[in-house]
Tab-separated table of C-alpha atoms in Angstrom:
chain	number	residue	atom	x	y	z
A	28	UNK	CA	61.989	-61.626	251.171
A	29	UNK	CA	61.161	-65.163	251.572
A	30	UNK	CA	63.524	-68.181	249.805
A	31	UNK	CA	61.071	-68.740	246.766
A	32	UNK	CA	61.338	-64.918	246.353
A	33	UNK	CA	65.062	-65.039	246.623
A	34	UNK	CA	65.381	-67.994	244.167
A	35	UNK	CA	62.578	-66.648	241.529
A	36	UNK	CA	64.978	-63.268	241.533
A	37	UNK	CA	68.077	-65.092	241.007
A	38	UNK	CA	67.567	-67.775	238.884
A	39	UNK	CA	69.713	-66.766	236.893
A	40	UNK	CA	72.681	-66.039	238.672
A	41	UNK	CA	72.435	-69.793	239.408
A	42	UNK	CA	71.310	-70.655	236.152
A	43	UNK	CA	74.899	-68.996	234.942
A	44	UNK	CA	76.431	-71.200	238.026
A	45	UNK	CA	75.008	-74.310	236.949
A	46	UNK	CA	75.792	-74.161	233.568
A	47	UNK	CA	79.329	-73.406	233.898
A	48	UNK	CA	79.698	-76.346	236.106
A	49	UNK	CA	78.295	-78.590	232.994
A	50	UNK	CA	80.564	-77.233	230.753
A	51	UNK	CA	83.353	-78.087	233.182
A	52	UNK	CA	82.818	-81.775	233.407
A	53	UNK	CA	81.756	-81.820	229.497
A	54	UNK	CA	82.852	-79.364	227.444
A	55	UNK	CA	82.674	-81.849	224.394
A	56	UNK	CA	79.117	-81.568	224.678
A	57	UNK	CA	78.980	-77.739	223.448
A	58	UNK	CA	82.441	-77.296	221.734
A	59	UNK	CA	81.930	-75.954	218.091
A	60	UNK	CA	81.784	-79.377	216.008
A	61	UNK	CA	79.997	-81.199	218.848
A	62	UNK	CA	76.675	-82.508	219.506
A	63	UNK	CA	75.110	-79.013	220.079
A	64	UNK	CA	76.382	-78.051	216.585
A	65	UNK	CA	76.987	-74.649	218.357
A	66	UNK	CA	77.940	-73.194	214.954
A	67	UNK	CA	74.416	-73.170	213.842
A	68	UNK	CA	72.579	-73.299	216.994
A	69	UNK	CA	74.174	-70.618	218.725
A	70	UNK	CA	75.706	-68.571	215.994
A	71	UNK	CA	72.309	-68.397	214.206
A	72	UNK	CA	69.705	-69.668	215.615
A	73	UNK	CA	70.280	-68.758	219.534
A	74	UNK	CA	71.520	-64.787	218.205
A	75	UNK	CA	68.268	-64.642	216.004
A	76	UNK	CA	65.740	-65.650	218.580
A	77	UNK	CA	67.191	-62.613	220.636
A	78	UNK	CA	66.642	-60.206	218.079
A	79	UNK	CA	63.275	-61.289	217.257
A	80	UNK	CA	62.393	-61.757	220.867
A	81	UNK	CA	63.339	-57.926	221.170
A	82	UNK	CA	61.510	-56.984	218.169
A	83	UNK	CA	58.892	-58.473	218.689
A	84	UNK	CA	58.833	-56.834	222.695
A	85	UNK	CA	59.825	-53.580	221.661
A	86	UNK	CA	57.592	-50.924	221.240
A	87	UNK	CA	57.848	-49.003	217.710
A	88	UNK	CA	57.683	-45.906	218.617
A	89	UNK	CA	61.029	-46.115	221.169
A	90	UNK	CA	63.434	-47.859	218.467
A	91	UNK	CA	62.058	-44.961	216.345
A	92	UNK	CA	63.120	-42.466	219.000
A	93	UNK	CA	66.393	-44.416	220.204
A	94	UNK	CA	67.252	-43.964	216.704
A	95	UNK	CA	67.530	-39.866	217.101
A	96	UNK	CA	69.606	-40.006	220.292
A	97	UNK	CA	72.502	-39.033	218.596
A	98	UNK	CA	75.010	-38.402	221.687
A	99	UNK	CA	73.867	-41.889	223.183
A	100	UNK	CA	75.287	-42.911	220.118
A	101	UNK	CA	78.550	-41.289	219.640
A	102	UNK	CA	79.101	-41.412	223.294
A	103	UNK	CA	79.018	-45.639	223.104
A	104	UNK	CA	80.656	-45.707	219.675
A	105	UNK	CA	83.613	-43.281	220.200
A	106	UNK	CA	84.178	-44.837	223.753
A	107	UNK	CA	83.943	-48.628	222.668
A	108	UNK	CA	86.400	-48.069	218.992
A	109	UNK	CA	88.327	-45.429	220.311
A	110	UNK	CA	89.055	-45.030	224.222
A	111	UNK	CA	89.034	-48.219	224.777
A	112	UNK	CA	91.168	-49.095	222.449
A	113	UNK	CA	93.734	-47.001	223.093
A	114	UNK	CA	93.333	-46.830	226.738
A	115	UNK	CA	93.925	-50.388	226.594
A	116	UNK	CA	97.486	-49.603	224.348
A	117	UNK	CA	98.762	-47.201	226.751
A	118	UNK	CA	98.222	-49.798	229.921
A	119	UNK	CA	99.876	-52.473	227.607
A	120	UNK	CA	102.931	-50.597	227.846
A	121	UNK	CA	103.388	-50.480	231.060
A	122	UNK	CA	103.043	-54.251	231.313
A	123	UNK	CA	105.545	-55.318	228.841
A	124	UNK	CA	108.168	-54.853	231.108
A	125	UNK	CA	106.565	-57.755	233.318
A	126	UNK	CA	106.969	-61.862	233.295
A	127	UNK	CA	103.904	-61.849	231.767
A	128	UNK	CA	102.881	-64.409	228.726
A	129	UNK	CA	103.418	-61.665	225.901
A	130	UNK	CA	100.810	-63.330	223.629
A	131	UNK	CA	98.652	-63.311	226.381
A	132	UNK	CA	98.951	-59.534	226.605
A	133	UNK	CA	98.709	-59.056	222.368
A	134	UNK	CA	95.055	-61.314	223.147
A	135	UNK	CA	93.968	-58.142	225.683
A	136	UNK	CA	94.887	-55.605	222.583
A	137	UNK	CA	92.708	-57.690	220.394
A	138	UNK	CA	89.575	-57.547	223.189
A	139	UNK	CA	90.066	-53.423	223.583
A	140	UNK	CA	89.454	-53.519	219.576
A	141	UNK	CA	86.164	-55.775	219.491
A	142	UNK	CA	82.745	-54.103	218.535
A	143	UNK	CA	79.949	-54.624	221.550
A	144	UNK	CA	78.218	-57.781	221.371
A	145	UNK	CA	75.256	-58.481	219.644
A	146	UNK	CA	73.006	-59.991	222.975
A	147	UNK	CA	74.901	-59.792	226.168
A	148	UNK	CA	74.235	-56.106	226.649
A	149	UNK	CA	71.078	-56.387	225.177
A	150	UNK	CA	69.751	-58.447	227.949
A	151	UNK	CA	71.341	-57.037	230.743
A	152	UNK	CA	70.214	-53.726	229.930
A	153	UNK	CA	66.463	-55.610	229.389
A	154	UNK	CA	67.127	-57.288	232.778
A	155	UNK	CA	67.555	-54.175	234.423
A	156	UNK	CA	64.875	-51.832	232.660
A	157	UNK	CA	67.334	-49.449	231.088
A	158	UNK	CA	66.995	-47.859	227.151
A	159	UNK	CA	66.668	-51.622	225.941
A	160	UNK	CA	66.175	-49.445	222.204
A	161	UNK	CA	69.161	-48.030	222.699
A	162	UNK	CA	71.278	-50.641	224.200
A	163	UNK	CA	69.743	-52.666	220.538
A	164	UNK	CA	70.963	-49.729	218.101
A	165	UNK	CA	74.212	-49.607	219.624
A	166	UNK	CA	74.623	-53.268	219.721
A	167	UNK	CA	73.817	-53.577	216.093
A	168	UNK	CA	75.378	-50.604	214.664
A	169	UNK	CA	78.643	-51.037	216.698
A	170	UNK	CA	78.504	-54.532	215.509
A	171	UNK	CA	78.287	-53.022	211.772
A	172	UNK	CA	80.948	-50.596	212.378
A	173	UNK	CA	83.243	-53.437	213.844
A	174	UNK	CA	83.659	-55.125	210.811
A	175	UNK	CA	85.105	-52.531	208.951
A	176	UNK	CA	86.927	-50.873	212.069
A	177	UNK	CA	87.944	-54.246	214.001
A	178	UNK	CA	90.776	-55.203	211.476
A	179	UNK	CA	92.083	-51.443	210.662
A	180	UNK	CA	92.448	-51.273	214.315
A	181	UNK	CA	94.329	-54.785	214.773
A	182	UNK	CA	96.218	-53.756	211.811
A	183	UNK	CA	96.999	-50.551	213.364
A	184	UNK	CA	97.953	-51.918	217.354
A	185	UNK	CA	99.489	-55.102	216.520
A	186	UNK	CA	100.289	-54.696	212.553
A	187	UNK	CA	99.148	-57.992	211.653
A	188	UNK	CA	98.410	-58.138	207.863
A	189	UNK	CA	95.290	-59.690	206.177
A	190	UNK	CA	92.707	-59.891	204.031
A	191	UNK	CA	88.770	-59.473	205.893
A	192	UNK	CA	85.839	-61.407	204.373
A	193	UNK	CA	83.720	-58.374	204.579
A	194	UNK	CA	80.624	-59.577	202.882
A	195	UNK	CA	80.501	-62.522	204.362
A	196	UNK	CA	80.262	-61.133	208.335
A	197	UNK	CA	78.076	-58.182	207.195
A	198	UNK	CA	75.704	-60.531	205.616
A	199	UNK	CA	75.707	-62.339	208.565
A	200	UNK	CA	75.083	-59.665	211.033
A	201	UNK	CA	72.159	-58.497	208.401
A	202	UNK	CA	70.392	-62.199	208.761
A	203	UNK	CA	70.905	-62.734	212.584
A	204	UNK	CA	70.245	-58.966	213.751
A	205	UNK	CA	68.560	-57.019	211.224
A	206	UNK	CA	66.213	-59.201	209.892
A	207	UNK	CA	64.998	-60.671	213.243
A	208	UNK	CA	64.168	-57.513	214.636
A	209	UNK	CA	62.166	-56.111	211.804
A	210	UNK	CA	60.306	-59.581	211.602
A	211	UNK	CA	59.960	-59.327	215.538
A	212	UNK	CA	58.347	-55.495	214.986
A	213	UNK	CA	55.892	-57.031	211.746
A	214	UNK	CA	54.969	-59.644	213.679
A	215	UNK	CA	54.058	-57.616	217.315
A	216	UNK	CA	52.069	-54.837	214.373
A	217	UNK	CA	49.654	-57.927	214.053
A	218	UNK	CA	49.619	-59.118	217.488
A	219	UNK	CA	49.927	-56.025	219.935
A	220	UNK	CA	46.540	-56.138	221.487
A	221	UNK	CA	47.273	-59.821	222.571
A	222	UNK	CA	51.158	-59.256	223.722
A	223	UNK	CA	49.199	-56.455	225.491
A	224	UNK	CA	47.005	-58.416	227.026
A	225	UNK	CA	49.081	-61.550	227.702
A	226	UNK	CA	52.041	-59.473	228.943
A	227	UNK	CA	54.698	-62.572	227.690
A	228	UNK	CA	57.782	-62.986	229.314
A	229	UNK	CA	60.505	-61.609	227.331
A	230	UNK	CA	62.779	-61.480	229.429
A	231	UNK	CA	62.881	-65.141	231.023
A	232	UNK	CA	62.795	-66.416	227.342
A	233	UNK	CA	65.923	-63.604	226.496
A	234	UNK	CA	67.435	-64.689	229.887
A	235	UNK	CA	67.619	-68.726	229.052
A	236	UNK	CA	69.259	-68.249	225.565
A	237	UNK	CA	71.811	-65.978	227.280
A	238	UNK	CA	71.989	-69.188	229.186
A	239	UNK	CA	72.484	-71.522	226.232
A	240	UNK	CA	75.295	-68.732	224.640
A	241	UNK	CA	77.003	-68.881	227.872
A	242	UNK	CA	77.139	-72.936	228.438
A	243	UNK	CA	78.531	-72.747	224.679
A	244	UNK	CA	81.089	-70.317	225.581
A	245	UNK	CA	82.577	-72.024	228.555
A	246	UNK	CA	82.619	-74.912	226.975
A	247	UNK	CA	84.640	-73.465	224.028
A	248	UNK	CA	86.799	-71.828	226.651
A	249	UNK	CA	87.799	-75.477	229.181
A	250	UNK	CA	88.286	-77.349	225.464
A	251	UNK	CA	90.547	-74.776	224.425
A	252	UNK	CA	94.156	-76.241	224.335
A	253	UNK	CA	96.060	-73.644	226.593
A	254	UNK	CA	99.647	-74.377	225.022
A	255	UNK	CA	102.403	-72.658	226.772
A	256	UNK	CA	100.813	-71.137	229.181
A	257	UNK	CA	101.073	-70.622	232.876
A	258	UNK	CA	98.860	-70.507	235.742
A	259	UNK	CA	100.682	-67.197	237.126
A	260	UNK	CA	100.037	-65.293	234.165
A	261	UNK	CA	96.353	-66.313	233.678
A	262	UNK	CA	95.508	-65.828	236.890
A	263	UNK	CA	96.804	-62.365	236.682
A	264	UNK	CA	95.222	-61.744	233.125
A	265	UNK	CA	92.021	-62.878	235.040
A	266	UNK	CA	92.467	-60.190	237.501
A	267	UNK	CA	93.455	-57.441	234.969
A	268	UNK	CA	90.449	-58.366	233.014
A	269	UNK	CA	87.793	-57.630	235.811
A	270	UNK	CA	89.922	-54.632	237.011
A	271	UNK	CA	89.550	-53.355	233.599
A	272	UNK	CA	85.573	-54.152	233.452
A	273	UNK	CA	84.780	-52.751	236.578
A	274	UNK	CA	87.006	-49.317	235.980
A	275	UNK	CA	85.320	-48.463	232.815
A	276	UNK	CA	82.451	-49.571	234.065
A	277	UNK	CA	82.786	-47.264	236.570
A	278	UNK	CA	83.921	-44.527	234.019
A	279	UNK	CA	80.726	-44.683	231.795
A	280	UNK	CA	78.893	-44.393	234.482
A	281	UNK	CA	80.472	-40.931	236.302
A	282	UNK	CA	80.629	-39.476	232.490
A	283	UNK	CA	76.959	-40.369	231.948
A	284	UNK	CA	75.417	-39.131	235.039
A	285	UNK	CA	77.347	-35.776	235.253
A	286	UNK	CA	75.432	-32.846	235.948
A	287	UNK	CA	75.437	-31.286	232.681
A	288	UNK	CA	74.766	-34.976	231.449
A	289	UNK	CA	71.453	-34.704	228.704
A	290	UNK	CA	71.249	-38.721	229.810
A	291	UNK	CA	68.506	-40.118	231.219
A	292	UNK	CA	69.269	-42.812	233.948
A	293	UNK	CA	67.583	-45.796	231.850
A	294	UNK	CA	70.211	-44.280	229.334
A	295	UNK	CA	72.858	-44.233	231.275
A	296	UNK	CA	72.407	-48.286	232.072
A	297	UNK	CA	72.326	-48.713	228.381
A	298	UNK	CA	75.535	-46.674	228.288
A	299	UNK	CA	77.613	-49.051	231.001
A	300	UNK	CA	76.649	-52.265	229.131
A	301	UNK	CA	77.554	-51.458	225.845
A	302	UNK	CA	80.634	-49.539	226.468
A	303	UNK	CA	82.243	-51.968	227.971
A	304	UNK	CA	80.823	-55.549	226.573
A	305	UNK	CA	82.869	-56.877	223.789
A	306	UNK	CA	81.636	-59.027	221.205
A	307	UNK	CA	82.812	-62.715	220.989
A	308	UNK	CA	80.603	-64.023	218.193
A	309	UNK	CA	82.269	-61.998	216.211
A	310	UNK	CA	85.734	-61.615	218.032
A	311	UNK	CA	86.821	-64.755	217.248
A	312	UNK	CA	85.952	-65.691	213.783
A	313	UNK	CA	87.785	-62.037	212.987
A	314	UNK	CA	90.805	-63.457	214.554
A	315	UNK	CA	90.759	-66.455	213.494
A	316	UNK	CA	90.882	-64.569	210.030
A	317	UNK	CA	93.435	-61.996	210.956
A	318	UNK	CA	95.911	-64.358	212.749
A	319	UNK	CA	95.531	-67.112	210.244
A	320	UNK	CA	98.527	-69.008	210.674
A	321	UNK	CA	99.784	-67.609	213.689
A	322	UNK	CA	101.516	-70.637	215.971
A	323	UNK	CA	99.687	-68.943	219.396
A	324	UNK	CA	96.557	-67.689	217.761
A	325	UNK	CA	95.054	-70.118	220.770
A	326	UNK	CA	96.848	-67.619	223.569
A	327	UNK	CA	95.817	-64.599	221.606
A	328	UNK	CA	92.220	-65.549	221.985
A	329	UNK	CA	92.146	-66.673	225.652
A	330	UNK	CA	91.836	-63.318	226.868
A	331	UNK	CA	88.968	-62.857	224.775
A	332	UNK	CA	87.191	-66.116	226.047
A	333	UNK	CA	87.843	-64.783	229.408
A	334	UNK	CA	86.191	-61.452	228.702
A	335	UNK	CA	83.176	-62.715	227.555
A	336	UNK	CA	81.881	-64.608	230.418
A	337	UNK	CA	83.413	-62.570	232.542
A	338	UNK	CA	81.243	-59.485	231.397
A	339	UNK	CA	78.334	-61.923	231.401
A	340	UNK	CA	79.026	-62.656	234.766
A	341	UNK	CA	79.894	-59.212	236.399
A	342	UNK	CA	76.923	-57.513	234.706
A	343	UNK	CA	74.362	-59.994	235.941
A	344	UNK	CA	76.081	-59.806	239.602
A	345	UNK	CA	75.060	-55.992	239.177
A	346	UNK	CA	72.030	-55.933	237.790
A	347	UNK	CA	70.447	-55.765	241.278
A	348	UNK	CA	72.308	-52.702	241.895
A	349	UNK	CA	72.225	-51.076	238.953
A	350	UNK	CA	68.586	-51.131	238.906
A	351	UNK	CA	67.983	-50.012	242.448
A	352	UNK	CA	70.430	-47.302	241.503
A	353	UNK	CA	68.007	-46.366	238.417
A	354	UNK	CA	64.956	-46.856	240.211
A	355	UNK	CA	65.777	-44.404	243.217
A	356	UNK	CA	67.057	-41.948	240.882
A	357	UNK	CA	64.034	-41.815	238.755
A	358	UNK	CA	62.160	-40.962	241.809
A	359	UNK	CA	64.475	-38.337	242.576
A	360	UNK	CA	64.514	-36.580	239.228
A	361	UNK	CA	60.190	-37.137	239.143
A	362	UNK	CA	60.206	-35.466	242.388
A	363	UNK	CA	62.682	-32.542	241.538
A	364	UNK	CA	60.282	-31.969	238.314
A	365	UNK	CA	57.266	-31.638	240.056
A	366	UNK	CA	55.605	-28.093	240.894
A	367	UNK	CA	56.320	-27.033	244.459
A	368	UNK	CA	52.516	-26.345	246.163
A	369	UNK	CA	51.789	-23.232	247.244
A	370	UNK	CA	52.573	-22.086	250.639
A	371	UNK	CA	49.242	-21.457	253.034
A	372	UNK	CA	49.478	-18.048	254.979
């Protein structure tokens, strides 16, 4: 593979490198409230021209059948509200017997009860050529379910007491995912023989959002005023983060690819991303809103604005991988389907 090769394959690993490094020496720039107006632009407007993007990509016929794989479903739900969770309690425990900043550790409780994200897994599963229809219900109906289950299960691991604008973040799910991707499958009814024909590239234009959302995010994350906090216990909550990424990472994907597994491989790369992304569009308005008034609501949210890069960031490193994982194995299972020819006497 020659360097232009190289560099048209991972443009966006350095893309993700590059804009990191901007939001390092200006994180003014894209802090919520500054020029970018990140609020609007990336809360709306970024998050909707994903959706569309995808509906307007996506073929009608496989939303309509990702909607009918029920285990998919429960699998990625049950794993991401439940196990995770939970599995996430049960390690706490251990580590509250350590130096370790204790609000920091209440901040990885409130990531194990976050809904998947509403792009991040979207993409990567897109980037790699998994179940992208999949990977889009689960985003968007785990996002749905995290409103209402989110809270209950903050309430339930770290009994915080509040009151949830429901409405408000449903409504706002409904206009930046719902709406975009049944204007994106409208729009691609009128125009299919010429997306046909023209063969767009989704997934560059997908890809260089991500990039904006990220830029955002890391900005948010150096402006955030880390009061009280030391470098030893960050630097270890850095460490248990991507420990905790890669094993259920890991996890999903031995479950998924069992042999009595029903999944497909491009369903089991849908599976991985989901799973284990957690949403911070809507992580951090909820805590904002369940921690109102909490003097280290800043620490509780670190973890969280660790996570989300940091998923970003592992998941691209892997998509190479993952897909020559999914690509060899498809050949596999074509080859294990096909008729054996008959032997010549």
């Amino acid at each position: 593979m020659g360097p232009l090769e190289r560099l048209r394959k991972e443009w966006f690993i350095l893309g993700i490198v590059l804009v990191i490094a901007v939001a390092r020496l200006e994180p003014g720039v894209g802090v919520k409230g500054g020029p970018l107006k990140p609020e609007i632009t990336i809360t709306y407007i970024a998050v909707s021209a994903i959706f569309f993007n995808s509906g307007l990509s996506l073929k009608t016929e496989e939303l309509t059948n990702a909607l009918m794989h029920v285990k998919l479903h429960l699998f990625v739900q049950i794993f991401t509200l439940v196990f995770f969770p939970t599995a996430i309690w049960v390690f706490l425990q251990l580590l509250s017997i350590t130096p370790i900043n204790e609000w920091l550790l209440k901040g990885l409780q409130t990531v194990g009860c976050m809904p998947p994200p509403v792009s991040s897994a979207v993409i990567l599963t897109k980037a790699v050529g998994g179940n992208e229809a999949a990977a889009i219900f689960n985003s968007a109906f785990g996002s749905f379910l995290g409103i209402v289950i989110t809270p209950l299960l903050l309430l339930l691991f770290l009994g915080s007491s509040s009151s949830v604008p429901f409405t408000s973040i449903f409504s706002q799910l409904f206009m930046t995912v719902v709406v975009p991707l049944i204007i994106g499958q409208i729009v691609r009814r009128y125009i299919k023989d010429w997306l046909e024909r023209k063969k767009p590239p989704f997934g560059a234009i997908s890809s260089c959002v991500l990039l904006m959302i990220i830029y955002t995010t890391f900005c948010d994350t150096f402006a955030n005023p880390n009061i009280d906090l030391d470098k030893f216990s960050l630097i270890i909550i850095v460490f248990i983060i991507f420990s905790i990424q890669m094993s259920f990472m890991f996890l999903t994907f031995l479950f998924s690819t069992r042999n009595d597994s029903t999944f497909t491989p491009a369903d089991t790369v849908a599976i991985v991303f989901c799973s284990t992304h957690k949403s911070l569009t809507l992580g951090i308005p909820m805590l904002k809103i369940v921690f109102s008034g909490y003097e280290h609501l800043s620490l509780i949210s670190v973890p969280l604005l660790i996570y989300h890069p940091a998923q970003i960031l592992l998941g691209s490193l892997l998509v190479p991988t993952i897909k020559s994982w999914m690509v060899s194995r498809q050949k596999a299972l074509k080859l294990t389907r096909q008729p054996k020819a008959p032997v010549k006497v």
